[in-house]
Amino acid sequence: MPNKLHNETSPYLRQHQHNPVDWYPWGEDALSKAKAENKLILVSIGYSACHWCHVMERESFENDAVAEVMNTHFVSIKVDREERPDIDQIYMIAVQLMTNQGGWPLNCICLPDGRPVYGGTYFRPDDWQNVLLQLAQMWREKPEVAYDYAERLTAGIQQSEQLPINRIPDAYSTADLEAIVKPWKGLFDTQEGGYTRAPKFPLPNNWLFLLRYAVLAQDEATLEQVHFTLRKIASGGIYDHMGGGFARYSVDGRWHIPHFEKMLYDNAQLVSLYAEAWQQRPIAQYQRVVTETLEWVLREMTSPQGGFYCALDADSEGVEGKYYTFQQSEIKHVLGADADLFIRYFDVTEEGNWEEEKTNVLKIDVEADHLAHDAGFAPDEWETYLTQGKQKLLDYRSQRVRPGLDDKLLTSWNALMLKGFLDAYRVFDVPEYLKAALDNAHFIRQYLYAENGGLLHQPAANGKAIEGFLDDYAFCIDAFIALYEATFDEDWLTEAKRLMDHVLGHFYDTDAATFFYTSSVAEQLIARKQEIMDNVIPSATSTIVRQLYRLGSLFDHQPYRAIGSQVLANVVPQMAAYGSAYSNWAMQLLEEVYGCVEIVLTGPEWPAMRRELDKHYLPNKMILGGTKGKLPLLAGRIGDTTKAYVCRNKTCSLPVTHVEELLELITQ
């Protein structure tokens, strides 16, 4: 008989429905049972694409003896961290405070009221059973010890990331940026790209900031490190050279052997990054990875309604990476006469380059495309030849057992991918990308809006609706602003502003000048937290602050800018000590120092002028215009002829009619 997870919509929770553990989903049933029976709560958090989550399930949660201990002494709750990031946030902080580290699976033992007393990540089955028995004994014999520790730990959770209110400076300077970037440069890996550590995570927002900073500050060394890193990432096994898309990270220091799970949020941001990097330096490899990654998203990660799925598992047939690797003999069989060139290109050996005998994780040298010249191919011919050979290998690979798909449809991640399609559309002018973005925006509005006018975190199902979190709003607003810049349809800006007003009414604390991660009408947990530091995904607070600045400028609404300025001022003193954890904040600081240019394009030929303008790399800009509109900067500037203006600090230039003249105004 399945346990109480069988009615859940999360693939991760359903994966555990036949465990002998009497799992509960998070909710009143489990919490009331713990209080009624005076039992400790065991909160186990993971996600469907997590390899070590699967390992702990096989070793412990499918083990009858371990399950008996859990069922006898605890009320066990399974949580999908992607479905309930608010719960994950609290217990992750708890485990980090206890152990100075975190990760998934995340396992936390709590009092019946939910306050944590013990936690960790992956446990071997014997260790797990011993820990549980010791905690059960402590709870029977010395409950006062648990209460005392829980009280102190919960206080630490509640106080973490609280920042004082600082005076807003009259101006920020290049020295403020240099104080952040200088120690950051000391982390650069000049041999392999990225940072001098393993495993290696792409951290796209880091490199997006550094790209923009390097161009604006004319820092050639940093610019070269950015491009070197991007080429290394795109050349390594972390990139799926056959099917497109990036794995979450590489376990080694050379970007070669990935942890094979593919996450939507990584790929969304990497598409945006590589598109912008191509705009700054048109390297063919950048366009290739954008094209192939978006083809993968449309082929494998898009729902019939236009939503984007969450992730692909690392494992297939219970083996990590089995779906993605090749033996040399397979490539020879599939490609025939073309095999030798592909074997050289992808550095494939008969012995194999991975731990499995004769198995290869495909990678290329950053200069591998020079093989085209040696083999007598013109650049266009080489791209066609590569595409055709990859398609044959992809068709062959597609006959294998596929990794599991996590088909959750999360608002925040959908918005990130929507933005990725728009960024690629703006740079490469592929109409299919704009269509995918618009389809997704309509999906969000149809399935991810709540009855109270706010957002849901995912579509409501089985009578359950999860209130949207701050990142759902932040990334959605960002995507809607980007949709406006791509289409000049003001309805998207109006909707972005409406959502922002909802955020200010439900997430912002005026007295503390901070944004909470959860809505004021959401379920109350043991702490209501902020999300300040940027991680693999930019933080909810940094993203919402950036949107306050943009909407404040577009609507000439000073209260938005005032709130954004105060929250930014609170964070700036923290940034120099750990720049890479504040990269999205640093992006806003960059605009404060170097300015953000507002470019107005009006008249019937604005699309052609916008396409021409988008051939040039202008990191700090907003574009607005069209043939109709009510924005303050458009007043008196829309007519029957196509004109362009450059505006700074509420002052606009005289109109020009050619992009060359516009660029001169921008660079003045």
XYZ file of C-alpha atoms in Angstrom:
668
model
C 0.000 0.000 0.000
C 1.324 3.463 -0.795
C 1.941 5.919 2.032
C 0.404 9.385 2.273
C 2.467 10.784 -0.603
C 0.441 9.006 -3.274
C -1.878 11.977 -3.897
C 0.941 14.505 -4.303
C 1.729 16.174 -7.631
C 5.492 16.476 -7.019
C 7.412 13.705 -8.830
C 9.933 13.729 -5.985
C 7.271 13.053 -3.370
C 5.595 10.406 -5.518
C 8.951 8.642 -5.879
C 8.694 7.875 -2.145
C 5.068 6.741 -2.031
C 5.962 3.030 -1.851
C 8.717 3.371 0.758
C 8.031 1.418 3.975
C 8.450 4.767 5.763
C 5.075 6.218 6.720
C 5.796 9.496 4.958
C 3.513 12.502 5.245
C 3.557 15.554 3.000
C 4.101 18.838 4.834
C 0.754 19.926 6.227
C -1.620 20.068 9.148
C -2.137 16.272 9.312
C 1.519 15.605 10.048
C 2.030 18.570 12.373
C -1.099 17.774 14.391
C -0.111 14.110 14.687
C 3.312 15.063 16.086
C 1.757 17.309 18.728
C -0.993 14.834 19.631
C 1.455 11.929 20.032
C 4.310 14.099 21.391
C 6.701 12.763 18.762
C 9.725 14.377 17.188
C 9.270 15.406 13.553
C 11.713 14.170 10.929
C 11.801 16.569 7.972
C 13.614 15.121 4.944
C 14.092 17.525 2.033
C 15.315 16.838 -1.492
C 14.377 17.097 -5.145
C 13.805 14.683 -7.992
C 17.050 15.261 -9.908
C 19.227 14.868 -6.788
C 21.548 11.856 -7.082
C 22.357 11.502 -3.371
C 18.670 11.838 -2.513
C 18.092 8.695 -4.569
C 21.027 6.963 -2.899
C 19.700 7.664 0.607
C 16.268 6.494 -0.453
C 17.639 3.179 -1.730
C 19.880 2.623 1.281
C 17.689 3.881 4.131
C 14.128 4.766 3.198
C 13.566 1.469 1.380
C 15.162 -0.436 4.280
C 12.493 -2.078 6.456
C 14.601 -1.949 9.625
C 15.368 1.749 9.227
C 11.755 2.467 8.329
C 10.589 0.736 11.499
C 12.726 3.048 13.626
C 11.408 6.099 11.777
C 7.787 4.967 12.023
C 8.012 4.052 15.702
C 9.688 7.163 17.043
C 9.034 9.984 14.557
C 6.461 11.638 12.361
C 8.299 11.648 9.028
C 7.654 14.415 6.507
C 8.971 14.467 2.931
C 9.447 17.883 1.333
C 10.291 18.785 -2.268
C 12.623 21.757 -1.831
C 11.579 23.174 -5.194
C 7.904 23.033 -4.253
C 8.433 24.493 -0.756
C 11.612 26.602 -0.836
C 10.392 28.443 2.273
C 10.609 25.258 4.353
C 13.929 24.311 2.796
C 15.328 27.791 3.531
C 14.612 27.545 7.254
C 15.943 24.046 7.793
C 18.951 24.656 5.548
C 19.927 27.613 7.756
C 19.453 25.368 10.798
C 21.746 22.657 9.437
C 24.346 25.236 8.363
C 24.310 26.727 11.853
C 24.758 23.241 13.345
C 27.327 21.802 10.921
C 28.780 24.718 8.882
C 27.660 22.989 5.712
C 24.506 22.108 3.830
C 23.174 20.287 0.814
C 20.653 17.695 -0.222
C 19.256 15.399 0.918
C 18.645 17.659 3.911
C 17.483 15.835 7.050
C 16.355 17.736 10.119
C 14.917 16.438 13.421
C 12.478 18.852 15.046
C 10.338 19.259 18.122
C 6.612 18.610 17.650
C 6.198 22.363 17.034
C 8.694 22.313 14.140
C 11.730 23.884 15.830
C 14.910 21.997 14.812
C 17.216 20.185 17.239
C 19.479 18.139 14.962
C 20.286 17.896 11.265
C 22.619 16.883 8.490
C 22.682 15.889 4.845
C 23.403 12.382 3.547
C 23.718 9.634 6.174
C 24.815 6.045 5.649
C 22.066 3.630 6.751
C 23.802 2.420 9.932
C 24.725 5.968 10.935
C 21.189 7.160 10.220
C 19.625 4.429 12.339
C 21.998 5.097 15.235
C 21.351 8.844 15.131
C 17.599 8.307 15.173
C 17.744 5.885 18.107
C 19.926 8.270 20.124
C 17.577 11.190 19.446
C 14.551 9.103 20.367
C 16.251 8.157 23.657
C 17.108 11.786 24.400
C 13.498 12.814 23.747
C 12.216 10.161 26.177
C 14.735 10.768 28.937
C 15.934 14.397 28.640
C 13.425 16.435 26.615
C 14.588 19.613 28.357
C 17.914 19.320 26.466
C 16.063 19.328 23.156
C 13.894 22.297 24.158
C 16.893 24.349 25.263
C 18.841 23.691 22.080
C 15.805 24.286 19.854
C 15.200 27.662 21.488
C 18.754 28.848 20.885
C 18.904 27.451 17.353
C 15.586 28.995 16.347
C 16.780 32.374 17.608
C 19.824 31.994 15.366
C 17.619 31.183 12.385
C 15.425 34.216 13.007
C 18.397 36.568 13.345
C 20.391 35.341 10.323
C 20.718 37.771 7.397
C 19.136 40.652 9.301
C 20.818 43.865 8.173
C 20.843 47.320 9.782
C 19.295 50.287 7.975
C 22.120 52.382 6.507
C 22.196 55.935 5.257
C 21.809 56.159 1.497
C 25.055 57.704 0.179
C 24.944 60.796 -2.010
C 26.622 58.755 -4.746
C 28.434 55.480 -5.304
C 31.828 55.444 -7.005
C 34.119 53.246 -9.056
C 36.058 52.717 -5.813
C 33.020 50.942 -4.354
C 33.023 48.560 -7.317
C 36.788 48.043 -7.221
C 36.589 47.139 -3.526
C 34.241 44.297 -4.487
C 35.995 43.110 -7.649
C 39.642 43.226 -6.508
C 39.438 40.396 -3.920
C 37.046 38.550 -6.229
C 39.759 38.353 -8.907
C 41.928 36.424 -6.471
C 39.548 33.470 -6.867
C 39.978 33.239 -10.654
C 41.282 29.955 -12.055
C 43.501 31.105 -14.907
C 44.233 27.529 -16.018
C 40.735 26.064 -16.262
C 38.392 29.037 -15.974
C 35.889 29.736 -13.248
C 37.217 29.715 -9.701
C 40.060 27.729 -8.166
C 37.941 25.048 -6.559
C 36.140 21.830 -7.286
C 33.393 21.000 -7.873
C 32.870 23.782 -10.385
C 29.507 25.522 -10.718
C 28.807 27.795 -13.703
C 27.271 30.601 -11.539
C 26.024 32.530 -14.597
C 25.043 35.696 -12.722
C 28.637 36.046 -11.502
C 30.021 36.070 -15.023
C 27.238 38.292 -16.331
C 28.190 40.954 -13.792
C 31.905 40.531 -14.499
C 31.281 40.801 -18.258
C 29.403 44.078 -17.829
C 31.878 45.391 -15.286
C 34.868 44.547 -17.472
C 33.413 46.396 -20.463
C 32.297 49.480 -18.529
C 35.460 49.678 -16.422
C 37.663 48.808 -19.424
C 39.204 45.951 -17.462
C 40.719 43.770 -20.207
C 42.126 41.114 -17.880
C 38.720 40.457 -16.325
C 37.051 40.473 -19.741
C 39.479 37.799 -20.955
C 38.836 35.697 -17.839
C 35.094 35.875 -18.496
C 35.403 34.699 -22.084
C 37.991 32.076 -21.171
C 35.621 30.727 -18.520
C 32.631 30.687 -20.865
C 34.581 28.812 -23.523
C 35.836 26.303 -20.951
C 32.310 25.673 -19.647
C 30.891 25.275 -23.153
C 33.721 22.905 -24.112
C 33.550 20.640 -21.071
C 31.417 17.607 -20.360
C 29.185 19.788 -18.219
C 27.634 20.790 -21.562
C 25.585 18.162 -23.396
C 27.215 18.334 -26.821
C 24.661 16.011 -28.370
C 21.353 17.254 -27.028
C 22.060 20.750 -25.734
C 21.736 22.024 -22.196
C 24.091 22.200 -19.236
C 24.384 19.937 -16.222
C 24.259 21.540 -12.798
C 28.005 21.372 -12.099
C 31.182 19.393 -12.742
C 32.561 17.217 -9.975
C 36.157 17.839 -11.112
C 38.138 21.042 -11.572
C 38.166 20.925 -15.393
C 34.438 21.167 -16.256
C 34.671 17.613 -17.592
C 32.688 15.141 -15.490
C 29.265 16.563 -14.684
C 26.787 15.809 -11.976
C 24.417 14.920 -14.790
C 21.172 16.483 -13.565
C 19.927 19.247 -15.858
C 18.060 22.079 -14.135
C 15.845 24.596 -15.920
C 17.146 27.544 -13.867
C 20.796 26.919 -14.815
C 19.991 26.657 -18.492
C 17.752 29.706 -18.504
C 20.490 31.890 -17.059
C 23.243 30.362 -19.194
C 21.246 31.069 -22.356
C 20.993 34.721 -21.305
C 24.694 34.830 -20.440
C 25.963 33.253 -23.669
C 23.648 35.409 -25.771
C 24.978 38.559 -24.122
C 28.572 37.333 -24.355
C 28.095 36.682 -28.096
C 26.782 40.216 -28.477
C 29.993 41.498 -26.888
C 32.281 39.056 -28.761
C 30.609 36.948 -31.495
C 32.232 33.569 -30.913
C 30.488 30.851 -32.955
C 30.536 28.424 -30.018
C 28.351 30.783 -27.964
C 25.607 30.878 -30.587
C 25.859 27.100 -30.940
C 25.222 26.412 -27.246
C 22.330 28.906 -27.145
C 20.730 27.335 -30.219
C 21.181 23.756 -29.013
C 20.060 24.516 -25.461
C 16.860 26.225 -26.577
C 16.176 23.360 -28.992
C 16.474 21.001 -26.014
C 14.089 23.133 -23.954
C 11.504 23.182 -26.739
C 11.956 19.476 -27.470
C 12.065 17.996 -23.971
C 11.184 20.607 -21.364
C 8.076 22.365 -22.701
C 4.524 21.400 -21.755
C 1.654 21.424 -24.286
C 0.365 24.598 -22.597
C 3.695 26.432 -23.038
C 5.063 25.954 -19.521
C 8.614 24.811 -18.846
C 9.370 21.703 -16.787
C 11.836 21.727 -13.899
C 14.589 19.213 -14.454
C 15.960 15.985 -15.848
C 17.359 13.420 -13.435
C 21.057 12.611 -13.175
C 20.320 8.872 -13.287
C 18.765 6.483 -15.755
C 18.328 2.789 -15.034
C 19.689 3.618 -11.578
C 23.089 4.644 -12.979
C 24.331 8.223 -12.926
C 25.070 9.571 -16.403
C 24.288 6.351 -18.265
C 22.067 8.150 -20.764
C 24.733 10.677 -21.808
C 27.976 8.708 -22.198
C 29.399 6.894 -25.242
C 31.850 4.150 -26.017
C 34.119 4.749 -28.977
C 32.663 1.710 -30.748
C 29.182 3.269 -30.609
C 30.358 6.423 -32.378
C 32.068 4.351 -35.076
C 28.901 2.322 -35.556
C 26.622 5.367 -35.825
C 28.816 7.718 -37.889
C 30.741 5.321 -40.104
C 33.183 7.224 -42.308
C 32.668 10.436 -40.304
C 33.492 8.778 -36.990
C 37.238 9.478 -36.927
C 36.799 13.245 -37.139
C 34.118 13.233 -34.436
C 36.257 10.994 -32.218
C 39.080 13.525 -32.471
C 36.726 16.459 -31.967
C 35.136 15.038 -28.807
C 38.372 13.587 -27.397
C 36.959 10.052 -27.348
C 39.266 7.129 -26.549
C 38.826 3.399 -26.724
C 39.823 3.118 -23.041
C 37.334 5.800 -22.014
C 37.853 9.042 -20.105
C 35.545 8.320 -17.157
C 35.448 5.872 -14.266
C 33.325 3.362 -16.201
C 35.419 1.107 -18.431
C 35.515 2.264 -22.077
C 32.998 5.019 -21.315
C 33.480 8.613 -22.493
C 31.972 11.856 -21.284
C 32.161 13.954 -24.434
C 34.174 17.163 -24.280
C 36.103 19.315 -26.697
C 39.185 21.485 -26.598
C 38.427 25.200 -26.574
C 40.177 25.398 -29.955
C 38.568 22.231 -31.322
C 36.823 24.122 -34.124
C 40.247 24.567 -35.750
C 39.700 21.021 -36.973
C 37.317 22.560 -39.491
C 40.161 24.379 -41.184
C 42.391 21.311 -41.126
C 39.617 19.216 -42.684
C 38.884 21.804 -45.370
C 35.524 23.105 -44.090
C 34.308 26.674 -44.419
C 32.721 27.973 -41.180
C 29.127 27.506 -42.402
C 29.939 24.067 -43.793
C 31.483 23.079 -40.470
C 28.397 24.102 -38.494
C 26.205 22.065 -40.851
C 28.538 19.074 -40.659
C 28.644 19.212 -36.855
C 24.865 19.575 -36.602
C 24.217 16.587 -38.851
C 26.665 14.315 -37.019
C 25.336 15.361 -33.617
C 21.781 14.671 -34.773
C 22.706 11.111 -35.730
C 24.279 10.519 -32.331
C 21.295 12.170 -30.602
C 18.872 9.916 -32.504
C 20.910 6.898 -31.431
C 21.048 8.080 -27.797
C 17.307 8.754 -27.762
C 16.661 5.007 -28.025
C 18.092 4.546 -24.517
C 16.068 4.694 -21.299
C 15.658 8.396 -20.597
C 16.411 10.086 -17.274
C 13.350 10.912 -15.195
C 11.578 14.192 -15.905
C 10.471 16.462 -13.077
C 7.371 17.961 -14.658
C 6.678 20.595 -12.007
C 5.912 24.017 -13.478
C 7.387 26.631 -11.140
C 6.633 30.304 -11.675
C 10.119 31.605 -10.872
C 11.935 29.130 -13.101
C 9.455 29.591 -15.936
C 10.061 33.335 -15.777
C 13.835 32.813 -15.898
C 13.467 30.662 -19.016
C 11.042 33.138 -20.561
C 13.734 35.790 -20.103
C 16.320 33.438 -21.645
C 14.230 33.065 -24.797
C 13.783 36.847 -24.980
C 17.495 37.549 -24.563
C 18.303 35.046 -27.318
C 15.588 36.556 -29.524
C 16.990 40.044 -29.091
C 20.532 38.937 -29.957
C 19.946 36.349 -32.691
C 16.603 37.587 -34.103
C 14.944 34.148 -34.207
C 11.129 34.623 -34.275
C 10.570 31.161 -32.763
C 12.204 32.382 -29.544
C 9.767 35.278 -29.198
C 6.851 32.909 -29.813
C 8.071 30.554 -27.071
C 8.410 33.508 -24.692
C 4.923 34.804 -25.434
C 3.429 31.318 -25.130
C 5.055 30.985 -21.727
C 3.894 34.422 -20.591
C 0.324 33.505 -21.472
C 0.785 30.194 -19.634
C 1.867 32.101 -16.517
C -1.136 34.389 -16.697
C -3.565 31.519 -17.273
C -2.279 28.926 -14.796
C -0.079 30.721 -12.256
C -2.245 33.610 -11.100
C -3.973 33.406 -7.727
C -7.516 34.542 -7.002
C -6.207 37.394 -4.821
C -4.405 38.944 -7.793
C -0.997 37.608 -6.799
C 0.979 34.666 -8.097
C 0.978 30.976 -7.289
C 4.248 29.119 -6.946
C 2.970 26.385 -9.279
C -0.422 25.509 -10.783
C -3.033 24.581 -8.205
C -3.800 20.838 -8.146
C -5.622 18.350 -5.964
C -7.159 21.165 -3.967
C -3.731 22.532 -3.016
C -2.466 25.984 -3.949
C 0.931 27.306 -2.814
C 1.223 31.088 -2.480
C 3.894 32.610 -4.687
C 7.229 33.430 -3.040
C 9.209 36.628 -3.550
C 11.358 35.094 -6.289
C 8.225 34.111 -8.237
C 7.241 37.778 -8.321
C 10.754 39.117 -8.881
C 11.587 36.955 -11.884
C 8.090 37.292 -13.324
C 8.275 41.084 -13.158
C 11.744 40.956 -14.740
C 10.430 38.758 -17.564
C 7.408 40.998 -18.191
C 9.637 44.077 -18.410
C 11.836 42.194 -20.890
C 8.708 41.268 -22.872
C 7.848 44.942 -23.096
C 11.341 45.760 -24.365
C 10.988 43.038 -27.019
C 7.490 44.010 -28.183
C 6.749 47.540 -26.883
C 3.381 46.170 -25.731
C 2.672 48.268 -22.630
C 0.257 45.687 -21.239
C 3.277 43.717 -20.008
C 4.649 46.756 -18.175
C 1.261 47.466 -16.644
C 1.141 43.891 -15.401
C 4.688 44.134 -14.036
C 3.728 47.265 -12.111
C 0.573 45.640 -10.740
C 2.600 42.688 -9.461
C 5.142 45.046 -7.909
C 2.401 46.847 -6.013
C 1.203 43.456 -4.747
C 4.755 42.710 -3.560
C 4.993 45.999 -1.683
C 1.697 45.270 0.012
C 2.460 41.676 1.015
C 6.255 41.200 1.248
C 7.856 44.522 2.222
C 8.521 45.565 5.838
C 8.712 49.359 5.887
C 10.153 49.586 9.412
C 13.006 47.157 8.721
C 13.404 48.243 5.063
C 13.522 44.626 3.959
C 11.611 42.157 1.824
C 10.464 38.854 3.265
C 10.655 35.737 1.140
C 7.073 34.732 2.023
C 3.835 36.644 1.679
C 2.032 38.058 4.703
C -0.907 35.778 3.858
C 1.177 32.603 3.434
C 1.502 29.787 5.979
C 3.416 30.923 9.068
C 6.515 28.844 9.806
C 8.891 29.076 12.777
C 10.600 32.070 11.136
C 9.813 34.521 8.358
C 13.035 34.957 6.450
C 14.639 37.230 3.890
C 16.723 36.018 0.951
C 19.600 38.467 0.587
C 22.652 36.677 -0.781
C 22.818 35.665 -4.424
C 23.494 32.016 -5.106
C 23.254 29.827 -8.193
C 20.074 31.830 -8.799
C 20.116 35.565 -7.960
C 18.383 36.243 -4.673
C 14.741 37.239 -4.589
C 15.568 40.526 -2.854
C 18.337 41.618 -5.240
C 16.073 40.835 -8.193
C 13.061 42.715 -6.826
C 15.281 45.710 -6.030
C 16.536 45.788 -9.608
C 12.951 45.763 -10.857
C 12.061 48.637 -8.510
C 14.754 50.732 -10.158
C 13.587 49.802 -13.667
C 9.890 50.355 -13.045
C 10.695 53.539 -11.155
C 12.458 54.869 -14.240
C 9.908 53.641 -16.782
C 6.927 55.072 -14.873
C 8.847 57.988 -13.322
C 7.664 56.710 -9.940
C 10.045 57.944 -7.263
C 8.665 55.773 -4.387
C 9.878 52.636 -6.181
C 13.375 54.041 -6.536
C 13.388 55.218 -2.919
C 12.644 51.729 -1.607
C 15.201 50.150 -3.937
C 17.846 52.702 -2.949
C 17.356 52.039 0.767
C 17.540 48.254 0.473
C 20.633 48.524 -1.758
C 22.299 50.839 0.779
C 21.667 48.259 3.508
C 23.436 45.557 1.493
C 26.400 47.417 -0.038
C 28.604 47.219 3.116
C 28.387 43.414 2.996
C 29.503 43.043 -0.608
C 33.252 43.523 -0.602
C 33.857 40.585 1.745
C 32.258 38.072 -0.633
C 31.591 39.600 -4.040
C 30.506 36.422 -5.797
C 27.610 36.067 -3.330
C 26.349 39.543 -4.233
C 26.761 39.577 -8.008
C 23.204 40.664 -8.773
C 23.455 43.438 -6.200
C 26.735 44.413 -7.838
C 24.903 44.611 -11.177
C 22.643 47.290 -9.702
C 25.615 49.061 -8.155
C 27.222 49.053 -11.602
C 24.208 50.923 -12.974
C 24.346 53.369 -10.070
C 27.990 54.161 -10.854
C 27.963 54.117 -14.666
C 24.319 55.000 -15.198
C 21.550 53.246 -17.093
C 20.796 54.722 -20.509
C 17.146 54.972 -21.553
C 16.790 54.609 -25.318
C 13.507 55.698 -26.909
C 12.615 54.347 -30.369
C 9.380 55.641 -31.879
C 7.630 55.524 -35.230
C 6.671 52.819 -37.717
C 10.191 51.477 -38.361
C 11.166 51.028 -34.718
C 11.565 47.193 -35.062
C 14.220 47.571 -37.741
C 16.047 50.206 -35.708
C 15.846 48.027 -32.600
C 17.273 45.032 -34.511
C 20.140 47.182 -35.747
C 20.777 48.552 -32.248
C 20.808 45.048 -30.771
C 23.835 44.201 -32.890
C 25.842 46.402 -30.527
C 26.799 45.564 -26.954
C 25.379 48.149 -24.540
C 25.349 46.588 -21.068
C 23.453 49.225 -19.058
C 20.391 50.181 -21.047
C 16.603 50.138 -21.187
C 14.681 50.415 -24.450
C 11.169 51.778 -24.785
C 8.973 53.195 -27.508
C 6.748 52.008 -30.344
C 3.886 53.712 -32.156
C 1.700 54.217 -29.101
C 2.125 54.337 -25.360
C 1.505 56.257 -22.169
C 4.935 56.144 -20.498
C 6.265 59.542 -19.390
C 9.323 59.367 -21.665
C 7.101 58.794 -24.712
C 5.039 61.943 -24.205
C 5.324 64.146 -27.283
C 7.811 61.815 -28.964
C 5.529 59.472 -30.959
C 4.835 60.463 -34.553
C 4.645 59.271 -38.132
C 8.404 59.213 -38.650
C 10.915 56.916 -36.972
C 13.082 58.689 -34.422
C 15.398 57.759 -31.582
C 16.288 59.568 -28.360
C 18.810 58.980 -25.599
C 17.611 59.911 -22.110
C 19.583 60.256 -18.897
C 18.395 61.617 -15.559
C 15.000 62.686 -16.971
C 16.645 64.636 -19.807
C 16.442 63.460 -23.428
C 18.543 64.289 -26.453
C 17.258 65.785 -29.673
C 15.920 63.072 -32.001
C 18.128 61.194 -34.454
C 17.130 58.914 -37.306
C 20.065 56.522 -37.692
C 21.590 53.968 -35.309
C 25.094 55.359 -35.922
C 23.963 58.743 -34.589
C 22.235 57.001 -31.678
C 25.416 55.155 -30.737
C 27.357 58.417 -30.747
C 24.866 59.900 -28.302
C 25.040 56.832 -26.051
C 28.824 56.850 -25.835
C 29.158 60.564 -25.150
